[in-house]
Amino acid sequence: MSIDVGARLRRVRLIYGLSQRELARRAGVTNGLISLIEQNRVSPSVGSLKKVLDGVPMSLAEFFTINVDEAPQIFYGDDELVEIGSDDVSLRLVAAQRPARQLTILRERYAPGAATGDDALSHRGEEGGVVVRGRIELTVGGTTRVLGPGEAYYFSSTIPHRFRNVGREPCEIISASAPPTF
Amino acid sequence: MSIDVGARLRRVRLIYGLSQRELARRAGVTNGLISLIEQNRVSPSVGSLKKVLDGVPMSLAEFFTINVDEAPQIFYGDDELVEIGSDDVSLRLVAAQRPARQLTILRERYAPGAATGDDALSHRGEEGGVVVRGRIELTVGGTTRVLGPGEAYYFSSTIPHRFRNVGREPCEIISASAPPTF
DNA sequence: CTCTTGTGTCCATGATGCTAAACAGGTTGC
DNA sequence: GCAACCTGTTTAGCATCATGGACACAAGAG
């Protein structure tokens, strides 16, 4: 069938946490147009679609390339980590099946209530990590989940993300990112 | 600036050797529309562009992904072949600068008495060719034969081989080999 | 409760895409 | 010569897109 431009746009917009009006403002179009496109009530001109995507920003190539069906796995349960270590050195690999990984490991500790800031982070590369102690609220794109000890995450750093300790005890995470930003 | 949809479409269409009318017929649109799009006199709707590309066929993702700037060179003039041989054995390479070549095509010219060297050649892949002018003595493994114009050869490059011009006039061969060694 | 501010949807109208057909130029064959 | 057929371009008119604004609903603040 035809490409579901509407669903794609809606997904992209929500991943970046924008309302129709906010996206419209950034793109220099009307909110009504965003609404009509997302409902597939119109087939936007390439020019219009480009304007809209410039507000994200995202290229037309990216837009038509992203797979809306199978989103890459973001959250991993305790039992979804792959053990690649030995008896005395346990190495449990996150996103083992994800191709072309390049990781730098960090150890992060969050005080109760601490967060990575009011604005969401967004930068090059990919990052992932494991909660060792405490509980952390992680927002990636439009999805939010509270992770506890043993649970993990892995996502592309270009998707806006934010960490916040919602527990009463310190939270500890073993994380990795690439390419190194520090 | 904006994506040059017109140039992209024209390039795609010509790569596939279609006229505006033929593409229009396959796509179920009018030839006028193809013309207008290629001139960037309109910004086609995504739906229309998809219809057009279905006539190729090509996906929207492909369409926006292809690099329209660096069009691979198709035709090479005599002086556009890169010389990689020596004085008495001239090897002129086709599409030398093209990245990720799968094939090495050479126009070889042997001066009278010239040879590829005292030791026999041996490398990966397969190679073959046709003698265009003169006579060449080709030794492959234990077999030797003299080939004249119109005659050809094909063998696995791992078998030791050697070329030698046994005639009194220059010998010219068009050869091909894969994977590329240059 | 009202008022404000956010969300997404709907509608009339002007802007633009798209079609059908005519047009102009080039090549082939009679 | 000209007729037939190809090529890409242009144009009038109709269909569709895109806008600006109204509308309905929900969540908070006072």
Coordinates of C-alpha atoms (C1' of nucleotides) in Angstrom, one line a residue:
Chain A
M1 CA 0.0 0.0 0.0
S2 CA 0.9 3.6 0.3
I3 CA 3.4 5.0 2.8
D4 CA 1.6 6.0 5.9
V5 CA 3.1 9.5 6.1
G6 CA 0.7 10.5 8.8
A7 CA 1.7 7.7 11.2
R8 CA 5.3 8.3 10.5
L9 CA 5.0 12.0 11.2
R10 CA 3.0 11.5 14.4
R11 CA 5.6 9.0 15.7
V12 CA 8.5 11.3 14.9
R13 CA 6.7 14.3 16.5
L14 CA 5.9 12.3 19.7
I15 CA 9.4 10.9 19.9
Y16 CA 10.7 14.5 20.1
G17 CA 8.0 15.4 22.5
L18 CA 6.4 18.1 20.5
S19 CA 2.8 19.2 20.2
Q20 CA 1.2 19.8 16.8
R21 CA 1.3 23.5 17.5
E22 CA 4.9 23.5 18.7
L23 CA 6.1 21.6 15.7
A24 CA 4.1 23.9 13.4
R25 CA 5.6 26.9 15.0
R26 CA 9.1 25.6 14.6
A27 CA 8.4 24.5 11.0
G28 CA 6.6 27.7 10.0
V29 CA 3.4 26.0 9.1
T30 CA 0.0 25.9 10.7
N31 CA -1.0 23.4 13.3
G32 CA -4.0 22.5 11.2
L33 CA -1.7 21.2 8.5
I34 CA 0.1 19.0 10.9
S35 CA -3.2 17.6 12.1
L36 CA -4.4 17.0 8.5
I37 CA -1.2 15.3 7.5
E38 CA -1.2 13.0 10.6
Q39 CA -4.8 12.0 9.8
N40 CA -3.7 11.3 6.2
R41 CA -6.5 13.7 5.1
V42 CA -3.9 15.3 2.7
S43 CA -0.8 14.1 1.0
P44 CA 1.6 17.0 1.7
S45 CA 3.8 18.3 -1.0
V46 CA 7.4 17.4 -0.7
G47 CA 8.2 21.0 0.0
S48 CA 5.7 21.2 2.9
L49 CA 6.8 17.9 4.4
K50 CA 10.4 19.1 4.2
K51 CA 9.4 22.3 6.0
V52 CA 7.7 20.3 8.7
L53 CA 10.7 18.0 9.1
D54 CA 13.0 20.9 9.3
G55 CA 11.3 21.8 12.5
V56 CA 12.4 18.6 14.1
P57 CA 14.9 18.6 12.5
M58 CA 15.0 15.5 10.3
S59 CA 15.9 14.8 6.7
L60 CA 13.5 13.4 4.2
A61 CA 15.8 10.4 3.8
E62 CA 15.7 9.7 7.5
F63 CA 11.9 10.2 7.6
F64 CA 11.3 7.6 4.9
T65 CA 14.0 5.3 6.2
I66 CA 13.0 4.9 9.8
N67 CA 11.1 1.8 10.5
V68 CA 7.9 2.7 12.3
D69 CA 7.0 -0.9 12.9
E70 CA 9.9 -2.4 14.7
A71 CA 11.4 0.2 17.0
P72 CA 14.8 -0.8 18.3
Q73 CA 14.5 -2.3 21.8
I74 CA 15.0 0.4 24.4
F75 CA 14.3 -1.3 27.7
Y76 CA 15.9 -4.6 28.8
G77 CA 14.8 -6.7 31.7
D78 CA 17.2 -8.3 34.2
D79 CA 17.1 -11.5 32.2
E80 CA 17.6 -9.9 28.9
L81 CA 21.3 -9.1 29.5
V82 CA 23.7 -11.5 27.9
E83 CA 26.6 -12.8 30.0
I84 CA 29.9 -12.7 28.2
G85 CA 32.2 -12.7 31.2
S86 CA 33.8 -15.5 33.3
D87 CA 33.3 -16.8 36.8
D88 CA 35.2 -14.2 38.7
V89 CA 34.6 -11.4 36.2
S90 CA 31.0 -11.2 35.2
L91 CA 30.3 -9.2 32.1
R92 CA 26.7 -9.0 31.2
L93 CA 26.3 -7.3 27.8
V94 CA 23.4 -4.9 27.1
A95 CA 21.9 -4.9 23.6
A96 CA 24.2 -7.8 22.7
Q97 CA 22.3 -8.3 19.4
R98 CA 22.4 -4.7 18.3
P99 CA 24.9 -4.3 15.4
A100 CA 27.8 -1.9 15.3
R101 CA 28.1 -1.0 18.9
Q102 CA 30.8 1.3 20.3
L103 CA 30.7 1.9 24.0
T104 CA 32.4 3.9 26.7
I105 CA 31.5 2.8 30.3
L106 CA 30.6 5.3 33.0
R107 CA 29.5 4.9 36.6
E108 CA 26.7 7.3 37.6
R109 CA 25.3 8.0 41.0
Y110 CA 22.1 10.0 41.5
A111 CA 21.1 11.6 44.8
P112 CA 17.4 11.4 45.8
G113 CA 15.4 13.7 43.5
A114 CA 18.4 14.5 41.3
A115 CA 18.0 14.8 37.6
T116 CA 20.0 15.5 34.5
G117 CA 18.4 18.9 34.2
D118 CA 15.1 20.5 33.2
D119 CA 15.8 20.2 29.5
A120 CA 16.2 16.8 27.9
L121 CA 19.6 15.8 26.6
S122 CA 20.3 15.2 23.0
H123 CA 23.7 14.5 21.4
R124 CA 25.5 12.3 19.0
G125 CA 26.1 8.6 19.5
E126 CA 24.5 5.9 21.5
E127 CA 24.3 5.2 25.2
G128 CA 23.1 2.5 27.5
G129 CA 23.4 1.5 31.1
V130 CA 22.4 -0.6 34.1
V131 CA 20.8 0.4 37.4
V132 CA 22.8 -1.0 40.2
R133 CA 21.1 0.5 43.2
G134 CA 18.0 2.7 43.8
R135 CA 15.4 3.6 41.3
I136 CA 15.7 6.0 38.3
E137 CA 13.0 7.5 36.0
L138 CA 14.2 7.5 32.4
T139 CA 12.5 9.4 29.7
V140 CA 13.5 8.5 26.1
G141 CA 11.5 10.3 23.4
G142 CA 7.9 10.0 24.3
T143 CA 8.4 6.9 26.6
T144 CA 9.0 7.0 30.3
R145 CA 9.8 4.2 32.6
V146 CA 11.1 3.7 36.1
L147 CA 14.0 1.3 36.2
G148 CA 15.1 -0.6 39.3
P149 CA 18.2 -2.6 40.2
G150 CA 19.2 -5.0 37.5
E151 CA 17.2 -3.3 34.7
A152 CA 18.8 -1.6 31.8
Y153 CA 18.4 0.8 28.9
Y154 CA 20.0 1.4 25.5
F155 CA 19.0 4.0 22.9
S156 CA 20.4 6.5 20.4
S157 CA 21.5 9.6 22.1
T158 CA 20.0 11.8 19.5
I159 CA 16.6 11.0 21.0
P160 CA 15.9 13.6 23.8
H161 CA 16.4 11.8 27.1
R162 CA 16.4 12.7 30.8
F163 CA 17.3 10.9 34.0
R164 CA 15.6 11.5 37.4
N165 CA 16.0 9.8 40.7
V166 CA 12.5 9.3 42.0
G167 CA 13.4 7.2 45.0
R168 CA 14.5 8.1 48.5
E169 CA 17.9 6.4 48.3
P170 CA 20.9 7.1 46.1
C171 CA 20.8 5.5 42.6
E172 CA 23.7 3.9 41.0
I173 CA 24.0 3.1 37.3
I174 CA 26.7 1.6 35.2
S175 CA 26.4 3.3 31.8
A176 CA 28.2 3.3 28.5
S177 CA 28.2 5.7 25.6
A178 CA 29.9 6.2 22.3
P179 CA 31.5 8.1 20.8
P180 CA 33.0 9.6 24.0
T181 CA 31.7 13.1 24.8
F182 CA 34.1 13.7 27.6
Chain B
M1 CA 18.6 24.9 0.4
S2 CA 15.7 22.7 -0.5
I3 CA 16.0 19.2 -1.8
D4 CA 16.3 19.3 -5.6
V5 CA 13.6 16.9 -6.3
G6 CA 13.5 17.7 -10.0
A7 CA 17.2 16.9 -10.6
R8 CA 16.9 13.7 -8.5
L9 CA 13.9 12.5 -10.5
R10 CA 15.5 13.3 -13.8
R11 CA 18.6 11.5 -12.9
V12 CA 16.7 8.4 -11.7
R13 CA 14.6 8.4 -14.8
L14 CA 17.6 8.7 -17.1
I15 CA 19.4 6.0 -15.2
Y16 CA 16.5 3.7 -16.0
G17 CA 16.5 4.9 -19.6
L18 CA 12.9 6.1 -19.6
S19 CA 11.3 9.0 -21.4
Q20 CA 9.0 11.3 -19.5
R21 CA 6.0 9.8 -21.3
E22 CA 7.1 6.2 -20.7
L23 CA 7.6 6.9 -17.0
A24 CA 4.3 8.7 -16.8
R25 CA 2.6 5.8 -18.5
R26 CA 4.0 3.3 -16.0
A27 CA 3.3 5.5 -13.1
G28 CA -0.2 6.4 -14.2
V29 CA 0.4 10.2 -14.3
T30 CA 0.7 12.6 -17.1
N31 CA 3.9 13.4 -18.9
G32 CA 3.4 17.0 -18.1
L33 CA 3.6 16.4 -14.5
I34 CA 7.0 14.6 -14.9
S35 CA 8.2 17.6 -16.9
L36 CA 7.0 20.1 -14.2
I37 CA 8.5 18.2 -11.4
E38 CA 11.8 17.9 -13.1
Q39 CA 11.9 21.6 -13.7
N40 CA 11.0 22.2 -10.1
R41 CA 8.0 24.2 -11.2
V42 CA 5.9 22.3 -8.7
S43 CA 6.6 20.5 -5.4
P44 CA 4.8 17.2 -5.9
S45 CA 2.7 15.8 -3.2
V46 CA 4.2 12.8 -1.4
G47 CA 1.4 10.7 -2.9
S48 CA 2.2 11.8 -6.5
L49 CA 5.9 11.4 -6.0
K50 CA 5.3 7.9 -4.7
K51 CA 3.1 7.1 -7.7
V52 CA 5.9 8.3 -10.0
L53 CA 8.5 6.3 -8.3
D54 CA 6.4 3.2 -8.3
G55 CA 6.8 3.4 -12.1
V56 CA 10.5 2.9 -11.8
P57 CA 10.2 1.2 -9.3
M58 CA 12.0 2.9 -6.4
S59 CA 11.1 3.6 -2.8
L60 CA 10.8 7.1 -1.3
A61 CA 13.6 6.2 1.1
E62 CA 15.9 5.3 -1.8
F63 CA 14.9 8.3 -3.7
F64 CA 15.9 10.7 -1.0
T65 CA 19.0 8.7 0.0
I66 CA 20.7 8.5 -3.4
N67 CA 23.5 11.0 -3.8
V68 CA 22.6 13.1 -6.8
D69 CA 25.9 15.1 -6.7
E70 CA 28.5 12.5 -7.3
A71 CA 27.1 10.7 -10.2
P72 CA 29.3 7.8 -11.1
Q73 CA 31.1 8.4 -14.4
I74 CA 29.8 6.1 -17.1
F75 CA 31.8 7.0 -20.1
Y76 CA 35.5 7.4 -20.2
G77 CA 37.5 9.0 -23.0
D78 CA 40.8 7.6 -24.2
D79 CA 42.7 10.1 -22.1
E80 CA 40.5 9.4 -19.0
L81 CA 41.9 5.9 -18.5
V82 CA 44.5 5.8 -15.8
E83 CA 47.9 4.3 -16.7
I84 CA 49.2 1.8 -14.2
G85 CA 51.7 -0.1 -16.3
S86 CA 55.3 0.4 -17.5
D87 CA 57.0 1.5 -20.7
D88 CA 56.6 -1.6 -22.7
V89 CA 53.5 -3.0 -21.0
S90 CA 50.8 -0.3 -20.9
L91 CA 47.9 -1.0 -18.6
R92 CA 45.1 1.6 -18.7
L93 CA 42.5 1.3 -16.1
V94 CA 38.8 2.0 -16.6
A95 CA 36.9 3.8 -13.8
A96 CA 40.0 3.9 -11.7
Q97 CA 38.7 6.6 -9.3
R98 CA 35.3 4.9 -8.7
P99 CA 35.0 3.7 -5.1
A100 CA 34.2 0.1 -4.3
R101 CA 34.7 -1.1 -7.7
Q102 CA 33.8 -4.8 -8.2
L103 CA 35.6 -5.1 -11.5
T104 CA 39.0 -4.1 -12.9
I105 CA 38.8 -3.5 -16.6
L106 CA 42.1 -2.8 -18.4
R107 CA 43.2 -1.9 -21.9
E108 CA 46.5 -3.6 -22.1
R109 CA 49.2 -2.8 -24.7
Y110 CA 52.3 -5.0 -25.1
A111 CA 55.3 -3.7 -27.1
P112 CA 57.0 -6.3 -29.3
G113 CA 58.9 -8.7 -27.1
A114 CA 57.4 -7.3 -23.9
A115 CA 56.2 -9.6 -21.1
T116 CA 54.6 -9.3 -17.7
G117 CA 57.8 -10.4 -16.1
D118 CA 60.1 -13.3 -15.7
D119 CA 58.1 -14.8 -12.8
A120 CA 54.5 -15.8 -13.4
L121 CA 51.7 -13.8 -11.8
S122 CA 49.4 -15.3 -9.2
H123 CA 46.6 -13.5 -7.3
R124 CA 43.1 -13.9 -6.1
G125 CA 40.0 -13.8 -8.3
E126 CA 39.3 -14.6 -11.9
E127 CA 40.3 -12.8 -15.0
G128 CA 39.6 -12.9 -18.8
G129 CA 40.0 -10.9 -21.9
V130 CA 39.9 -10.6 -25.7
V131 CA 42.8 -9.9 -28.0
V132 CA 42.1 -6.9 -30.1
R133 CA 45.3 -6.5 -32.1
G134 CA 48.6 -8.4 -32.6
R135 CA 49.5 -11.8 -31.1
I136 CA 50.2 -12.7 -27.5
E137 CA 51.6 -15.8 -26.0
L138 CA 49.7 -16.7 -22.8
T139 CA 51.0 -19.3 -20.4
V140 CA 48.5 -20.5 -17.7
G141 CA 49.8 -23.2 -15.5
G142 CA 51.5 -25.7 -17.7
T143 CA 49.7 -24.7 -20.8
T144 CA 50.9 -22.2 -23.4
R145 CA 49.1 -20.8 -26.4
V146 CA 49.4 -17.9 -28.8
L147 CA 46.3 -15.9 -29.2
G148 CA 45.4 -13.6 -32.1
P149 CA 42.8 -10.9 -32.7
G150 CA 39.3 -12.1 -31.7
E151 CA 40.5 -14.9 -29.5
A152 CA 40.0 -14.8 -25.8
Y153 CA 41.0 -16.3 -22.4
Y154 CA 39.4 -16.8 -19.0
F155 CA 41.0 -18.5 -16.0
S156 CA 41.3 -18.4 -12.2
S157 CA 43.9 -15.9 -11.3
T158 CA 45.4 -18.2 -8.7
I159 CA 46.9 -20.3 -11.4
P160 CA 50.3 -18.8 -12.3
H161 CA 50.1 -17.0 -15.6
R162 CA 52.3 -14.9 -17.9
F163 CA 51.7 -12.7 -21.0
R164 CA 54.4 -12.2 -23.7
N165 CA 54.2 -10.5 -27.1
V166 CA 55.8 -12.9 -29.5
G167 CA 54.9 -10.8 -32.6
R168 CA 56.6 -7.9 -34.3
E169 CA 53.8 -5.5 -33.8
P170 CA 52.2 -4.1 -30.6
C171 CA 49.5 -6.3 -29.1
E172 CA 46.4 -5.0 -27.6
I173 CA 44.1 -6.8 -25.1
I174 CA 40.9 -5.8 -23.3
S175 CA 40.9 -7.6 -20.0
A176 CA 38.7 -7.8 -16.9
S177 CA 39.3 -9.2 -13.4
A178 CA 37.5 -9.5 -10.1
P179 CA 37.9 -8.7 -7.3
P180 CA 39.9 -5.6 -8.3
T181 CA 43.6 -5.8 -7.6
F182 CA 44.2 -2.1 -8.3
Chain C
dC1 C1' -17.1 28.1 39.8
dT2 C1' -14.4 30.9 36.0
dC3 C1' -10.4 32.0 33.6
dT4 C1' -6.3 30.5 31.3
dT5 C1' -3.6 27.6 28.6
dG6 C1' -2.9 23.6 26.7
dT7 C1' -4.4 19.7 23.4
dG8 C1' -6.3 18.1 18.6
dT9 C1' -10.0 18.8 15.0
dC10 C1' -12.9 21.2 11.5
dC11 C1' -14.1 24.6 7.9
dA12 C1' -14.1 28.4 4.2
dT13 C1' -11.0 30.4 1.2
dG14 C1' -6.9 31.4 -1.4
dA15 C1' -2.7 29.0 -3.1
dT16 C1' -0.8 25.2 -5.5
dG17 C1' -0.6 20.6 -7.7
dC18 C1' -2.1 18.0 -11.4
dT19 C1' -4.4 16.9 -15.8
dA20 C1' -5.5 17.1 -20.7
dA21 C1' -4.2 18.9 -24.7
dA22 C1' -1.7 21.8 -27.6
dC23 C1' 3.0 23.2 -28.9
dA24 C1' 7.9 23.1 -30.7
dG25 C1' 11.9 20.7 -32.0
dG26 C1' 14.5 16.4 -33.6
dT27 C1' 14.9 11.9 -36.1
dT28 C1' 13.5 8.4 -39.3
dG29 C1' 11.7 6.8 -43.5
dC30 C1' 9.1 7.5 -47.8
Chain D
dG1 C1' 9.9 17.7 -49.7
dC2 C1' 6.5 15.7 -45.8
dA3 C1' 4.5 12.5 -42.8
dA4 C1' 4.9 9.8 -38.7
dC5 C1' 6.8 9.3 -34.4
dC6 C1' 9.7 10.5 -30.9
dT7 C1' 11.3 14.0 -27.4
dG8 C1' 10.4 17.7 -23.6
dT9 C1' 7.6 22.1 -22.6
dT10 C1' 3.7 25.1 -21.9
dT11 C1' -1.1 26.4 -20.6
dA12 C1' -6.2 26.5 -19.1
dG13 C1' -8.9 24.6 -15.9
dC14 C1' -10.1 21.5 -12.3
dA15 C1' -8.7 19.0 -8.0
dT16 C1' -6.2 19.2 -4.0
dC17 C1' -3.3 21.3 -0.6
dA18 C1' -2.4 24.8 3.0
dT19 C1' -3.9 28.6 5.7
dG20 C1' -6.2 31.3 9.4
dG21 C1' -9.5 31.0 12.5
dA22 C1' -13.3 28.9 15.0
dC23 C1' -14.5 25.0 17.8
dA24 C1' -14.6 21.4 21.5
dC25 C1' -12.3 19.3 25.1
dA26 C1' -9.1 18.7 29.2
dA27 C1' -6.1 20.2 33.0
dG28 C1' -4.6 23.6 36.5
dA29 C1' -4.8 28.0 39.0
dG30 C1' -7.2 31.3 41.4

